[in-house]
Amino acid sequence: MSDWLAHLADPPLEDLGAVGLYLLVFGIVFAETGTLVGFWLPGSSVLFTAGLLAARDDSPLSLPVLVVGVTLAAILGDTVGYWSGRRLGRPWLLRRAGKAAHHLPKAEAFYEKYGWFAVVACRFIPWLRAFTPIIAGTAAMPYAKFASANVVGALCWGALLVLAGYAADSLPWVRTLAYSIAGVAILASIVTPLVSWIRRRRARARS
């Protein structure tokens, strides 16, 4: 089990080479928030793994380039999402989201409750990461306010995850903690839909 989690948290990305790795990491970070296409992309895992790779002696990756590139890609992705929502509106978001649209009401409630903080915190929750920038746009959040939250969120999520991966190369307990978190996340992704399905079946049976 531990070897399986280790493979998930540290996939063999080094085979791609420097340019391929940069394009993959920056592209995933952008796509998760800028397009809704990357709704289920493993952005956090990829960032942590990229940090691990950058720490190796024979790594083709530069840590400063990685941190700056990830931060800029995260900012740009959220910015594209914000302006898409602001210009195209909620009906476009519903069409674009497709089967994932059932997450939209929860994301909107999260944004309405927390506002500026929601734009920062959403970085750490995959489905919120995809929706919240667009929702901020459809809600016409002042751009200056959004931009400040966007930058803070990009630094807290993108840059820090890369640095955490970099530190984990010399701190085995950080790597172990990451595997534990990955295991919990995987388990939750299996259990949560199952519980929802059981509840729906019971609700139908009662009606």
Coordinates of N, CA and C in Angstrom, one line a residue:
M1 N 0.8 -1.2 0.0 CA 0.0 0.0 0.0 C 0.9 1.3 0.0
S2 N 1.9 1.3 0.8 CA 2.8 2.4 0.9 C 3.5 2.7 -0.4
D3 N 3.9 1.6 -1.1 CA 4.6 1.7 -2.4 C 3.6 2.3 -3.4
W4 N 2.3 1.9 -3.4 CA 1.3 2.4 -4.3 C 1.1 3.9 -4.1
L5 N 1.0 4.3 -2.8 CA 0.8 5.7 -2.5 C 2.0 6.5 -2.9
A6 N 3.2 5.9 -2.7 CA 4.4 6.6 -3.1 C 4.5 6.9 -4.6
H7 N 4.0 5.9 -5.4 CA 3.9 6.0 -6.8 C 3.0 7.1 -7.2
L8 N 1.9 7.3 -6.5 CA 0.9 8.3 -6.8 C 1.4 9.7 -6.5
A9 N 2.1 9.8 -5.3 CA 2.6 11.1 -4.9 C 3.9 11.5 -5.6
D10 N 4.6 10.5 -6.2 CA 5.9 10.7 -6.9 C 6.0 10.0 -8.2
P11 N 5.1 10.3 -9.2 CA 5.1 9.6 -10.4 C 6.4 9.8 -11.2
P12 N 6.7 9.0 -12.3 CA 7.9 9.1 -13.0 C 7.9 10.3 -14.0
L13 N 7.8 11.5 -13.6 CA 7.7 12.7 -14.5 C 9.1 13.0 -15.1
E14 N 10.2 12.6 -14.4 CA 11.5 13.0 -14.9 C 11.8 12.6 -16.3
D15 N 11.1 11.6 -16.8 CA 11.3 11.1 -18.2 C 10.9 12.1 -19.2
L16 N 10.2 13.2 -18.9 CA 9.7 14.2 -19.8 C 10.8 15.2 -20.2
G17 N 11.8 15.3 -19.4 CA 12.8 16.4 -19.7 C 12.4 17.7 -19.2
A18 N 13.3 18.7 -19.1 CA 13.1 20.0 -18.5 C 11.9 20.7 -19.2
V19 N 12.0 20.9 -20.5 CA 10.9 21.6 -21.2 C 9.6 21.0 -21.0
G20 N 9.5 19.6 -21.2 CA 8.3 18.9 -21.0 C 7.7 19.0 -19.6
L21 N 8.6 19.0 -18.6 CA 8.1 19.1 -17.3 C 7.5 20.5 -17.0
Y22 N 8.2 21.5 -17.4 CA 7.7 22.9 -17.2 C 6.4 23.1 -17.9
L23 N 6.3 22.6 -19.1 CA 5.0 22.7 -19.9 C 3.9 22.0 -19.2
L24 N 4.2 20.8 -18.7 CA 3.2 20.0 -18.0 C 2.7 20.6 -16.8
V25 N 3.6 21.0 -15.9 CA 3.3 21.6 -14.6 C 2.5 22.9 -14.8
F26 N 3.1 23.8 -15.6 CA 2.4 25.1 -15.8 C 1.1 25.0 -16.5
G27 N 1.0 24.0 -17.5 CA -0.3 23.8 -18.2 C -1.3 23.3 -17.3
I28 N -1.0 22.3 -16.4 CA -2.0 21.8 -15.4 C -2.5 22.9 -14.5
V29 N -1.6 23.7 -13.9 CA -1.9 24.8 -13.0 C -2.9 25.7 -13.7
F30 N -2.6 26.1 -14.9 CA -3.4 27.0 -15.7 C -4.8 26.4 -16.0
A31 N -4.8 25.2 -16.5 CA -6.0 24.5 -16.9 C -7.0 24.3 -15.8
E32 N -6.5 24.0 -14.6 CA -7.4 23.8 -13.5 C -8.3 24.9 -13.1
T33 N -7.8 26.1 -13.3 CA -8.6 27.3 -12.9 C -9.0 28.2 -14.1
G34 N -8.4 28.0 -15.3 CA -8.7 29.0 -16.3 C -9.6 28.4 -17.4
T35 N -9.9 27.1 -17.4 CA -10.7 26.5 -18.5 C -11.8 25.6 -18.1
L36 N -11.8 25.2 -16.9 CA -12.8 24.1 -16.4 C -12.5 22.8 -17.0
V37 N -11.7 22.7 -18.0 CA -11.3 21.5 -18.7 C -10.5 20.6 -17.7
G38 N -9.7 21.3 -16.8 CA -8.9 20.5 -15.9 C -9.5 20.3 -14.5
F39 N -10.8 20.1 -14.5 CA -11.6 20.0 -13.3 C -11.0 19.0 -12.3
W40 N -10.6 17.8 -12.9 CA -10.1 16.7 -12.0 C -8.6 16.5 -12.1
L41 N -7.9 17.5 -12.7 CA -6.4 17.3 -12.8 C -5.8 17.3 -11.4
P42 N -4.7 16.5 -11.2 CA -4.1 16.4 -9.9 C -3.1 17.5 -9.7
G43 N -3.5 18.8 -9.7 CA -2.6 19.9 -9.6 C -1.7 19.9 -8.3
S44 N -2.3 19.6 -7.2 CA -1.5 19.7 -6.0 C -0.4 18.6 -6.0
S45 N -0.8 17.4 -6.4 CA 0.2 16.3 -6.4 C 1.3 16.6 -7.4
V46 N 1.0 17.2 -8.6 CA 2.0 17.5 -9.6 C 2.9 18.6 -9.0
L47 N 2.4 19.6 -8.3 CA 3.3 20.6 -7.8 C 4.2 20.0 -6.8
F48 N 3.7 19.2 -5.9 CA 4.6 18.6 -4.9 C 5.7 17.7 -5.5
T49 N 5.3 17.0 -6.5 CA 6.2 16.1 -7.2 C 7.3 16.9 -8.0
A50 N 6.8 18.0 -8.6 CA 7.8 18.9 -9.3 C 8.8 19.4 -8.3
G51 N 8.4 19.7 -7.1 CA 9.4 20.2 -6.1 C 10.3 19.1 -5.7
L52 N 9.9 17.9 -5.6 CA 10.7 16.7 -5.3 C 11.8 16.6 -6.4
L53 N 11.3 16.7 -7.6 CA 12.3 16.5 -8.8 C 13.3 17.6 -8.8
A54 N 12.9 18.8 -8.5 CA 13.8 19.9 -8.5 C 14.9 19.8 -7.5
A55 N 14.7 19.1 -6.4 CA 15.6 18.9 -5.3 C 16.7 17.9 -5.6
R56 N 16.5 17.1 -6.6 CA 17.5 16.0 -6.9 C 18.7 16.6 -7.6
D57 N 19.9 16.0 -7.3 CA 21.1 16.5 -7.8 C 21.2 16.5 -9.3
D58 N 20.6 15.5 -9.9 CA 20.7 15.4 -11.4 C 19.4 16.0 -12.1
S59 N 18.7 16.8 -11.3 CA 17.4 17.4 -11.8 C 17.6 18.4 -12.9
P60 N 16.8 18.3 -14.0 CA 16.9 19.4 -15.1 C 16.1 20.6 -14.7
L61 N 15.4 20.6 -13.6 CA 14.5 21.7 -13.2 C 15.2 22.7 -12.3
S62 N 14.9 24.0 -12.5 CA 15.4 25.0 -11.6 C 14.3 25.4 -10.7
L63 N 14.6 25.4 -9.4 CA 13.6 25.7 -8.4 C 13.0 27.1 -8.6
P64 N 13.9 28.2 -8.7 CA 13.3 29.5 -9.0 C 12.4 29.6 -10.2
V65 N 12.8 29.0 -11.3 CA 12.0 29.0 -12.5 C 10.6 28.3 -12.2
L66 N 10.7 27.2 -11.5 CA 9.5 26.4 -11.2 C 8.5 27.3 -10.3
V67 N 9.1 27.9 -9.3 CA 8.2 28.7 -8.3 C 7.6 29.8 -9.1
V68 N 8.4 30.6 -9.8 CA 7.9 31.8 -10.5 C 6.9 31.3 -11.6
G69 N 7.2 30.3 -12.3 CA 6.3 29.8 -13.4 C 5.0 29.3 -12.9
V70 N 5.0 28.6 -11.8 CA 3.8 28.1 -11.2 C 2.9 29.2 -10.7
T71 N 3.6 30.2 -10.0 CA 2.8 31.3 -9.5 C 2.2 32.1 -10.6
L72 N 2.9 32.4 -11.7 CA 2.3 33.1 -12.8 C 1.2 32.3 -13.5
A73 N 1.4 31.0 -13.7 CA 0.4 30.2 -14.3 C -0.9 30.2 -13.5
A74 N -0.7 30.1 -12.1 CA -1.9 30.1 -11.2 C -2.6 31.5 -11.3
I75 N -1.9 32.5 -11.3 CA -2.5 33.9 -11.4 C -3.2 34.0 -12.7
L76 N -2.5 33.6 -13.8 CA -3.1 33.8 -15.1 C -4.4 32.9 -15.3
G77 N -4.3 31.7 -14.7 CA -5.5 30.8 -14.8 C -6.7 31.4 -14.1
D78 N -6.5 31.9 -12.9 CA -7.6 32.5 -12.2 C -8.1 33.8 -12.9
T79 N -7.2 34.6 -13.5 CA -7.6 35.8 -14.2 C -8.5 35.5 -15.4
V80 N -8.1 34.5 -16.1 CA -8.9 34.1 -17.3 C -10.3 33.6 -16.8
G81 N -10.3 32.8 -15.7 CA -11.6 32.3 -15.2 C -12.4 33.5 -14.7
Y82 N -11.9 34.5 -14.0 CA -12.6 35.6 -13.6 C -13.3 36.4 -14.7
W83 N -12.4 36.7 -15.7 CA -13.0 37.5 -16.8 C -14.0 36.7 -17.7
S84 N -13.8 35.4 -17.8 CA -14.7 34.6 -18.5 C -16.1 34.7 -17.8
G85 N -16.1 34.5 -16.5 CA -17.3 34.6 -15.7 C -18.0 36.0 -15.8
R86 N -17.1 37.0 -15.7 CA -17.7 38.4 -15.7 C -18.3 38.8 -17.1
R87 N -17.7 38.3 -18.2 CA -18.1 38.7 -19.5 C -19.2 37.8 -20.0
L88 N -19.2 36.5 -19.7 CA -20.1 35.5 -20.3 C -21.2 35.1 -19.4
G89 N -21.1 35.3 -18.0 CA -22.2 35.1 -17.1 C -22.4 33.7 -16.7
R90 N -23.4 33.5 -15.8 CA -23.7 32.2 -15.2 C -24.2 31.2 -16.1
P91 N -25.1 31.6 -17.1 CA -25.6 30.6 -18.1 C -24.5 29.9 -18.8
W92 N -23.4 30.7 -19.2 CA -22.3 30.1 -19.9 C -21.6 29.1 -18.9
L93 N -21.4 29.5 -17.7 CA -20.8 28.6 -16.7 C -21.5 27.3 -16.5
L94 N -22.8 27.3 -16.5 CA -23.6 26.1 -16.4 C -23.4 25.2 -17.6
R95 N -23.4 25.8 -18.8 CA -23.2 25.0 -20.0 C -21.8 24.4 -20.0
R96 N -20.8 25.2 -19.6 CA -19.4 24.8 -19.7 C -19.1 23.7 -18.7
A97 N -19.7 23.8 -17.5 CA -19.4 22.9 -16.4 C -19.9 21.5 -16.8
G98 N -21.0 21.3 -17.6 CA -21.5 20.0 -17.9 C -21.9 19.2 -16.7
K99 N -21.4 18.0 -16.6 CA -21.8 17.1 -15.6 C -21.3 17.6 -14.2
A100 N -20.3 18.4 -14.2 CA -19.8 18.9 -12.9 C -20.6 20.1 -12.4
A101 N -21.7 20.5 -13.1 CA -22.5 21.6 -12.7 C -23.2 21.4 -11.3
H102 N -23.3 20.2 -10.9 CA -23.9 19.9 -9.5 C -23.1 20.5 -8.4
H103 N -21.8 20.8 -8.7 CA -20.9 21.4 -7.7 C -21.1 22.9 -7.6
L104 N -21.8 23.5 -8.6 CA -21.9 24.9 -8.7 C -22.6 25.6 -7.5
P105 N -23.7 25.1 -7.1 CA -24.4 25.8 -5.9 C -23.5 25.8 -4.7
K106 N -22.8 24.7 -4.4 CA -22.0 24.7 -3.2 C -20.8 25.7 -3.4
A107 N -20.3 25.8 -4.6 CA -19.2 26.8 -4.8 C -19.7 28.2 -4.7
E108 N -20.9 28.5 -5.2 CA -21.5 29.8 -5.0 C -21.7 30.2 -3.6
A109 N -22.2 29.2 -2.8 CA -22.5 29.4 -1.4 C -21.2 29.7 -0.7
F110 N -20.1 29.0 -1.0 CA -18.8 29.2 -0.4 C -18.3 30.6 -0.7
Y111 N -18.5 31.0 -1.9 CA -18.0 32.4 -2.3 C -18.8 33.5 -1.6
E112 N -20.2 33.3 -1.6 CA -21.0 34.3 -1.0 C -20.7 34.4 0.5
K113 N -20.3 33.3 1.2 CA -20.1 33.4 2.6 C -18.7 34.0 2.9
Y114 N -17.7 33.7 2.1 CA -16.3 34.0 2.5 C -15.7 35.1 1.6
G115 N -16.3 35.4 0.4 CA -15.8 36.5 -0.4 C -14.3 36.4 -0.8
W116 N -13.5 37.4 -0.4 CA -12.1 37.5 -0.7 C -11.4 36.2 -0.2
F117 N -11.7 35.7 1.0 CA -11.0 34.6 1.5 C -11.3 33.3 0.7
A118 N -12.5 33.3 0.1 CA -12.8 32.1 -0.7 C -11.9 32.0 -1.9
V119 N -11.5 33.1 -2.5 CA -10.6 33.1 -3.7 C -9.3 32.5 -3.3
V120 N -8.8 32.8 -2.1 CA -7.6 32.3 -1.6 C -7.7 30.8 -1.2
A121 N -8.7 30.5 -0.4 CA -8.8 29.1 0.1 C -9.2 28.1 -0.9
C122 N -9.9 28.5 -2.0 CA -10.4 27.6 -3.0 C -9.2 26.9 -3.7
R123 N -8.0 27.5 -3.6 CA -6.8 26.8 -4.3 C -6.6 25.4 -3.7
F124 N -7.0 25.2 -2.5 CA -6.6 23.9 -1.9 C -7.7 22.9 -2.0
I125 N -8.9 23.2 -2.7 CA -10.0 22.3 -2.9 C -10.2 22.2 -4.4
P126 N -10.0 21.0 -5.0 CA -10.0 20.9 -6.4 C -11.3 21.4 -7.1
W127 N -12.5 21.0 -6.7 CA -13.7 21.5 -7.4 C -13.9 23.0 -7.1
L128 N -13.6 23.5 -6.0 CA -13.7 24.9 -5.7 C -12.6 25.7 -6.5
R129 N -11.4 25.1 -6.7 CA -10.4 25.7 -7.5 C -10.8 26.0 -8.9
A130 N -11.7 25.1 -9.4 CA -12.1 25.3 -10.8 C -13.2 26.3 -10.9
F131 N -14.1 26.4 -9.9 CA -15.3 27.2 -10.1 C -15.2 28.6 -9.5
T132 N -14.5 28.8 -8.4 CA -14.5 30.1 -7.6 C -14.1 31.3 -8.4
P133 N -13.0 31.2 -9.2 CA -12.6 32.4 -9.9 C -13.7 32.9 -10.9
I134 N -14.3 31.9 -11.5 CA -15.4 32.2 -12.5 C -16.6 32.8 -11.8
I135 N -16.9 32.2 -10.6 CA -18.0 32.7 -9.8 C -17.8 34.2 -9.3
A136 N -16.5 34.4 -9.0 CA -16.2 35.8 -8.6 C -16.4 36.8 -9.7
G137 N -16.2 36.3 -10.9 CA -16.5 37.1 -12.1 C -17.9 37.3 -12.4
T138 N -18.7 36.2 -12.3 CA -20.2 36.4 -12.5 C -20.8 37.2 -11.4
A139 N -20.2 37.2 -10.2 CA -20.7 38.0 -9.1 C -20.2 39.5 -9.2
A140 N -19.4 39.8 -10.2 CA -18.9 41.1 -10.4 C -18.1 41.6 -9.2
M141 N -17.3 40.7 -8.6 CA -16.3 41.1 -7.5 C -15.4 42.2 -8.1
P142 N -15.1 43.3 -7.4 CA -14.2 44.3 -7.9 C -12.9 43.7 -8.3
Y143 N -12.3 44.0 -9.5 CA -11.2 43.3 -9.9 C -10.0 43.5 -9.0
A144 N -9.8 44.7 -8.5 CA -8.6 44.9 -7.6 C -8.7 44.0 -6.4
K145 N -9.9 43.8 -5.9 CA -10.0 42.9 -4.7 C -9.8 41.5 -5.1
F146 N -10.3 41.1 -6.3 CA -10.0 39.7 -6.8 C -8.5 39.5 -7.0
A147 N -7.9 40.5 -7.7 CA -6.5 40.4 -8.0 C -5.6 40.1 -6.8
S148 N -5.9 40.8 -5.7 CA -5.1 40.7 -4.5 C -5.3 39.3 -3.9
A149 N -6.5 38.8 -3.9 CA -6.8 37.4 -3.4 C -6.1 36.4 -4.4
N150 N -6.2 36.7 -5.7 CA -5.6 35.8 -6.7 C -4.1 35.6 -6.4
V151 N -3.4 36.7 -6.2 CA -1.9 36.6 -6.0 C -1.6 35.9 -4.7
V152 N -2.3 36.2 -3.6 CA -2.1 35.5 -2.3 C -2.4 34.0 -2.4
G153 N -3.4 33.7 -3.1 CA -3.8 32.3 -3.3 C -2.7 31.5 -4.1
A154 N -2.3 32.2 -5.2 CA -1.3 31.5 -6.0 C 0.0 31.3 -5.2
L155 N 0.4 32.2 -4.4 CA 1.6 32.0 -3.6 C 1.5 31.0 -2.5
C156 N 0.3 31.0 -1.8 CA 0.1 30.1 -0.7 C -0.1 28.6 -1.2
W157 N -0.7 28.5 -2.4 CA -0.9 27.1 -2.9 C 0.3 26.7 -3.8
G158 N 0.4 27.4 -4.9 CA 1.4 26.9 -5.9 C 2.9 27.0 -5.4
A159 N 3.3 28.1 -5.0 CA 4.7 28.3 -4.6 C 5.0 27.4 -3.4
L160 N 4.1 27.4 -2.4 CA 4.4 26.7 -1.2 C 4.4 25.2 -1.4
L161 N 3.5 24.7 -2.3 CA 3.5 23.2 -2.5 C 4.8 22.8 -3.2
V162 N 5.3 23.6 -4.1 CA 6.6 23.3 -4.8 C 7.7 23.3 -3.8
L163 N 7.7 24.3 -2.9 CA 8.8 24.4 -1.9 C 8.7 23.2 -0.9
A164 N 7.4 22.8 -0.6 CA 7.2 21.7 0.3 C 7.8 20.4 -0.3
G165 N 7.6 20.2 -1.6 CA 8.1 19.1 -2.3 C 9.7 19.1 -2.3
Y166 N 10.2 20.3 -2.5 CA 11.6 20.5 -2.5 C 12.2 20.1 -1.1
A167 N 11.6 20.6 -0.1 CA 12.0 20.3 1.3 C 11.9 18.8 1.6
A168 N 10.9 18.1 1.1 CA 10.6 16.7 1.4 C 11.8 15.8 0.9
D169 N 12.5 16.3 -0.1 CA 13.6 15.5 -0.5 C 14.7 15.2 0.5
S170 N 14.8 16.2 1.4 CA 15.8 16.0 2.5 C 15.1 15.8 3.9
L171 N 13.8 15.8 3.9 CA 13.0 15.6 5.1 C 12.1 14.4 4.9
P172 N 12.5 13.2 5.2 CA 11.6 12.0 4.9 C 10.2 12.1 5.6
W173 N 10.1 12.7 6.7 CA 8.8 12.8 7.4 C 7.8 13.6 6.6
V174 N 8.3 14.6 5.9 CA 7.4 15.4 5.0 C 6.8 14.5 3.9
R175 N 7.7 13.7 3.3 CA 7.3 12.8 2.3 C 6.2 11.8 2.8
T176 N 6.5 11.3 4.0 CA 5.5 10.3 4.7 C 4.2 11.0 4.9
L177 N 4.3 12.2 5.4 CA 3.0 13.0 5.6 C 2.3 13.2 4.3
A178 N 3.0 13.5 3.3 CA 2.3 13.7 2.0 C 1.6 12.4 1.5
Y179 N 2.3 11.2 1.7 CA 1.7 10.0 1.3 C 0.4 9.7 2.1
S180 N 0.4 10.1 3.4 CA -0.7 9.9 4.3 C -1.9 10.8 3.8
I181 N -1.6 12.0 3.5 CA -2.6 12.9 3.0 C -3.2 12.4 1.7
A182 N -2.3 11.9 0.8 CA -2.8 11.3 -0.5 C -3.7 10.2 -0.3
G183 N -3.3 9.3 0.7 CA -4.2 8.2 1.0 C -5.6 8.6 1.5
V184 N -5.6 9.6 2.4 CA -6.9 10.1 2.9 C -7.7 10.7 1.8
A185 N -7.0 11.4 0.9 CA -7.8 12.1 -0.2 C -8.3 11.0 -1.2
I186 N -7.6 10.0 -1.5 CA -8.0 8.9 -2.3 C -9.2 8.2 -1.7
L187 N -9.1 7.9 -0.4 CA -10.2 7.2 0.3 C -11.4 8.0 0.3
A188 N -11.3 9.4 0.5 CA -12.4 10.3 0.6 C -13.1 10.3 -0.8
S189 N -12.3 10.3 -1.9 CA -12.8 10.4 -3.2 C -13.7 9.2 -3.6
I190 N -13.4 8.0 -2.9 CA -14.1 6.8 -3.1 C -15.4 6.7 -2.2
V191 N -15.2 7.1 -1.0 CA -16.3 7.0 0.0 C -17.3 8.0 -0.2
T192 N -17.0 9.3 -0.5 CA -18.0 10.3 -0.6 C -19.0 10.1 -1.7
P193 N -18.6 9.7 -2.9 CA -19.7 9.4 -3.9 C -20.5 8.2 -3.5
L194 N -19.9 7.2 -2.8 CA -20.6 6.0 -2.4 C -21.7 6.4 -1.4
V195 N -21.3 7.2 -0.4 CA -22.3 7.6 0.6 C -23.4 8.4 0.0
S196 N -23.1 9.3 -1.0 CA -24.1 10.1 -1.7 C -25.1 9.2 -2.4
W197 N -24.5 8.2 -3.1 CA -25.4 7.2 -3.8 C -26.3 6.5 -2.9
I198 N -25.8 6.0 -1.8 CA -26.6 5.3 -0.8 C -27.7 6.2 -0.3
R199 N -27.4 7.5 0.0 CA -28.4 8.4 0.5 C -29.5 8.6 -0.5
R200 N -29.1 8.7 -1.8 CA -30.1 8.9 -2.9 C -31.0 7.7 -3.0
R201 N -30.4 6.5 -2.9 CA -31.2 5.3 -3.0 C -32.3 5.2 -1.8
R202 N -31.8 5.6 -0.6 CA -32.7 5.6 0.5 C -33.8 6.6 0.4
A203 N -33.5 7.8 -0.2 CA -34.5 8.9 -0.3 C -35.5 8.4 -1.3
R204 N -35.1 7.7 -2.4 CA -36.1 7.2 -3.4 C -37.0 6.2 -2.8
A205 N -36.4 5.3 -2.0 CA -37.1 4.3 -1.4 C -38.2 4.8 -0.4
R206 N -37.9 5.9 0.2 CA -38.9 6.5 1.2 C -40.0 7.2 0.4
S207 N -39.7 7.7 -0.8 CA -40.7 8.5 -1.5 C -41.7 7.7 -2.3

